[in-house]
């Protein structure tokens, strides 16, 4: 039902750039340095999510172009390999629940790299399909465990006017990891070597995370007020305690117990995530005369460009407008792809190019708005005392839905026929637009305390 407030109001679209705290360029650089570990973690995750794409593309139905490759994979095995990455992600979310409050976001971001490194080494030495399954499960644990600490940390260390932009930049690094993996594979055409080379990312993530401070919000929750104030000063460019006193006191109030917290829940929105493992087969079905491997790399490059645009557009246009605009456009384009594929079969060469361009456009548009904003909202709308739990629950639900969509996409494609799947996704997206129109407030340039007050 629509969210209405009588006592607490937060404007839907007005973004006041002059509000709140006035720091300098040193503060911006300090915050960029603080979340650099989270950024590089996204490179690692972006690469790992795309691993199933290149492995399935290489092994399914004897499709490998490497004469030395001995592994083969059936369509059923491919669906399990792809979907296990999302089936066990909630397990990682649950594990993070037990460790976040005790060890904090920083230490958890360091620990999450361990199963990722083990998984990639297992992939390199894989001798059978079972080893591929185990490696997919380990990557799922890595993916699930990393979401809550990295998102919560980024949301807590950034000042209000920079939070949306800096958290949106997570997507730039995420897609950067995907494009690096796909480009390396396009050059080497050896999926094992590609996977081995990308193990450098978790190592760099650990090194960077060791240099960053703990979140002041987490330290306050642990009763470490002096260290929290000191870390906030470092995160704002080593300003004096007096200069960051107002922000610190607001953090103290934000951590105070409240009986009226009624946070909005994160809704899973239309994205291309469940289709990623099947990009090779999808591009083949479009039948456009393009190199599939390089087209996938190009699609990831479009996502990087879109994510860069999101960093600037979120501050100018706000999250609410970008969400509604990009979700509606993507939904319409998905429906258009479906209708063209079903009803315009006579002009096949033209049709192939049109649906390919439209599909690549949805990848670009979604990276400008709905994809980065959905994760940014998770860092903002939950109250301090339940942030870790609710972030984990939100990401858990997201990946459970993604598992079913990924596992049963081949069956759905056979049941509805290939192009009708796009029409169905587009219709779901339009329903999502209606929901967000009534239920999504503007959170850009609002402090965490202001957002928490709105949802009371």
Coordinates of N, CA, C and O in Angstrom, one line a residue, residues 282-341:
X282 N 21.7 -17.2 -25.8 CA 20.8 -16.1 -26.1 C 21.2 -15.3 -27.4 O 20.5 -15.1 -28.3
X283 N 22.5 -15.0 -27.4 CA 23.1 -14.3 -28.5 C 23.0 -15.1 -29.8 O 22.8 -14.6 -30.9
X284 N 23.3 -16.4 -29.6 CA 23.2 -17.3 -30.8 C 21.7 -17.3 -31.3 O 21.5 -17.4 -32.5
X285 N 20.7 -17.3 -30.4 CA 19.3 -17.4 -30.9 C 18.9 -16.1 -31.5 O 18.0 -16.1 -32.4
X286 N 19.5 -15.0 -31.2 CA 19.2 -13.7 -31.9 C 19.7 -13.8 -33.4 O 19.1 -13.1 -34.2
X287 N 20.7 -14.7 -33.6 CA 21.2 -15.0 -35.0 C 21.8 -13.8 -35.7 O 21.8 -13.7 -36.9
X288 N 22.2 -12.8 -34.9 CA 22.9 -11.6 -35.5 C 24.4 -12.1 -35.9 O 25.0 -12.8 -35.1
X289 N 24.9 -11.7 -37.0 CA 26.3 -12.1 -37.4 C 27.4 -11.4 -36.7 O 28.1 -10.5 -37.2
X290 N 27.5 -11.7 -35.4 CA 28.5 -11.1 -34.5 C 29.4 -12.1 -33.8 O 28.9 -13.3 -33.7
X291 N 30.6 -11.7 -33.4 CA 31.4 -12.6 -32.5 C 30.8 -12.6 -31.1 O 30.7 -11.5 -30.5
X292 N 30.3 -13.7 -30.7 CA 29.6 -13.8 -29.4 C 30.4 -13.4 -28.2 O 30.0 -12.6 -27.4
X293 N 31.7 -13.9 -28.2 CA 32.6 -13.6 -27.0 C 32.8 -12.1 -26.9 O 32.7 -11.5 -25.8
X294 N 33.1 -11.4 -28.0 CA 33.4 -10.0 -28.0 C 32.1 -9.2 -27.7 O 32.1 -8.1 -27.2
X295 N 31.0 -9.7 -28.2 CA 29.7 -9.1 -27.9 C 29.4 -9.0 -26.4 O 28.9 -8.1 -25.9
X296 N 29.7 -10.2 -25.8 CA 29.5 -10.2 -24.3 C 30.4 -9.2 -23.6 O 30.0 -8.4 -22.7
X297 N 31.6 -9.1 -24.1 CA 32.5 -8.1 -23.5 C 32.0 -6.7 -23.8 O 32.1 -5.8 -22.9
X298 N 31.5 -6.4 -24.9 CA 30.9 -5.1 -25.3 C 29.7 -4.8 -24.4 O 29.5 -3.7 -23.9
X299 N 28.9 -5.8 -24.1 CA 27.7 -5.6 -23.2 C 28.2 -5.2 -21.8 O 27.5 -4.4 -21.2
X300 N 29.3 -5.8 -21.3 CA 29.8 -5.4 -20.0 C 30.4 -4.0 -20.1 O 30.3 -3.3 -19.1
X301 N 31.0 -3.6 -21.2 CA 31.5 -2.3 -21.3 C 30.3 -1.3 -21.3 O 30.5 -0.2 -20.7
X302 N 29.2 -1.6 -21.9 CA 28.0 -0.7 -21.8 C 27.6 -0.6 -20.4 O 27.2 0.5 -20.0
X303 N 27.7 -1.6 -19.6 CA 27.3 -1.6 -18.2 C 28.2 -0.7 -17.4 O 27.8 0.1 -16.5
X304 N 29.5 -0.7 -17.8 CA 30.4 0.2 -17.1 C 30.1 1.6 -17.4 O 30.1 2.5 -16.5
X305 N 29.9 1.9 -18.7 CA 29.5 3.3 -19.1 C 28.2 3.7 -18.4 O 28.1 4.9 -17.8
X306 N 27.2 2.9 -18.3 CA 26.0 3.2 -17.7 C 26.2 3.4 -16.2 O 25.6 4.4 -15.6
X307 N 27.0 2.6 -15.5 CA 27.3 2.8 -14.1 C 28.0 4.1 -13.8 O 27.8 4.8 -12.8
X308 N 28.9 4.5 -14.8 CA 29.6 5.8 -14.6 C 28.6 7.0 -14.7 O 28.6 7.9 -13.9
X309 N 27.6 6.9 -15.6 CA 26.6 7.9 -15.8 C 25.7 7.9 -14.5 O 25.3 9.0 -14.1
X310 N 25.5 6.7 -13.9 CA 24.6 6.7 -12.7 C 25.3 7.5 -11.6 O 24.5 8.1 -10.8
X311 N 26.6 7.5 -11.4 CA 27.3 8.2 -10.4 C 26.9 9.7 -10.4 O 26.7 10.3 -9.4
X312 N 26.8 10.2 -11.6 CA 26.5 11.7 -11.7 C 25.0 11.9 -11.8 O 24.5 12.9 -11.2
X313 N 24.2 11.0 -12.4 CA 22.8 11.3 -12.6 C 22.0 11.1 -11.3 O 21.0 11.8 -11.1
X314 N 22.5 10.2 -10.4 CA 21.8 10.0 -9.1 C 21.7 11.3 -8.3 O 20.7 11.7 -7.8
X315 N 22.8 12.0 -8.3 CA 22.9 13.3 -7.5 C 22.0 14.4 -8.2 O 21.5 15.2 -7.5
X316 N 21.9 14.3 -9.5 CA 21.2 15.4 -10.2 C 19.7 15.1 -10.3 O 18.8 16.0 -10.1
X317 N 19.3 13.8 -10.5 CA 17.9 13.5 -10.8 C 17.3 12.8 -9.6 O 16.0 12.7 -9.5
X318 N 18.1 12.2 -8.7 CA 17.5 11.4 -7.6 C 17.2 10.0 -7.9 O 17.1 9.6 -9.1
X319 N 17.1 9.2 -6.9 CA 17.0 7.7 -7.1 C 15.5 7.4 -7.5 O 15.4 6.5 -8.3
X320 N 14.6 8.1 -7.0 CA 13.2 7.8 -7.4 C 12.9 8.0 -8.9 O 12.4 7.0 -9.5
X321 N 13.3 9.1 -9.4 CA 13.1 9.3 -10.9 C 13.8 8.3 -11.7 O 13.3 7.8 -12.7
X322 N 15.1 8.1 -11.4 CA 15.9 7.2 -12.2 C 15.3 5.8 -12.2 O 15.4 5.0 -13.2
X323 N 14.9 5.4 -11.0 CA 14.3 4.0 -10.9 C 13.1 3.9 -11.8 O 12.9 2.9 -12.6
X324 N 12.1 4.8 -11.7 CA 10.9 4.8 -12.5 C 11.2 4.9 -14.0 O 10.6 4.1 -14.8
X325 N 12.1 5.7 -14.3 CA 12.4 6.0 -15.8 C 13.1 4.7 -16.4 O 12.7 4.2 -17.4
X326 N 14.2 4.3 -15.7 CA 14.9 3.1 -16.3 C 14.2 1.8 -16.3 O 14.2 1.0 -17.2
X327 N 13.4 1.6 -15.2 CA 12.6 0.4 -15.1 C 11.5 0.3 -16.2 O 11.3 -0.7 -16.8
X328 N 10.9 1.5 -16.4 CA 9.8 1.5 -17.4 C 10.4 1.3 -18.8 O 9.8 0.6 -19.6
X329 N 11.5 2.0 -19.1 CA 12.1 1.8 -20.4 C 12.6 0.4 -20.7 O 12.3 -0.2 -21.7
X330 N 13.2 -0.2 -19.7 CA 13.7 -1.6 -19.8 C 12.5 -2.6 -20.0 O 12.6 -3.5 -20.9
X331 N 11.4 -2.3 -19.3 CA 10.3 -3.2 -19.4 C 9.7 -3.1 -20.8 O 9.3 -4.1 -21.5
X332 N 9.5 -1.9 -21.3 CA 9.0 -1.7 -22.7 C 9.9 -2.3 -23.7 O 9.4 -2.9 -24.7
X333 N 11.2 -2.2 -23.6 CA 12.1 -2.8 -24.5 C 12.1 -4.3 -24.5 O 12.1 -4.9 -25.6
X334 N 11.9 -4.9 -23.3 CA 11.8 -6.3 -23.2 C 10.5 -6.8 -24.0 O 10.5 -7.8 -24.7
X335 N 9.4 -6.1 -23.7 CA 8.2 -6.4 -24.4 C 8.3 -6.3 -25.9 O 7.9 -7.1 -26.7
X336 N 9.0 -5.2 -26.4 CA 9.3 -5.0 -27.8 C 10.1 -6.2 -28.4 O 9.8 -6.6 -29.5
X337 N 11.1 -6.6 -27.7 CA 11.9 -7.7 -28.2 C 11.0 -9.0 -28.4 O 11.1 -9.6 -29.4
X338 N 10.2 -9.2 -27.4 CA 9.3 -10.4 -27.5 C 8.4 -10.3 -28.6 O 8.2 -11.3 -29.4
X339 N 7.8 -9.1 -28.8 CA 6.8 -9.0 -29.9 C 7.4 -9.1 -31.3 O 6.9 -9.7 -32.2
X340 N 8.6 -8.4 -31.4 CA 9.3 -8.5 -32.7 C 9.7 -9.9 -33.0 O 9.6 -10.4 -34.2
X341 N 10.2 -10.7 -32.0 CA 10.7 -12.0 -32.3 C 9.5 -13.0 -32.6 O 9.7 -13.9 -33.4

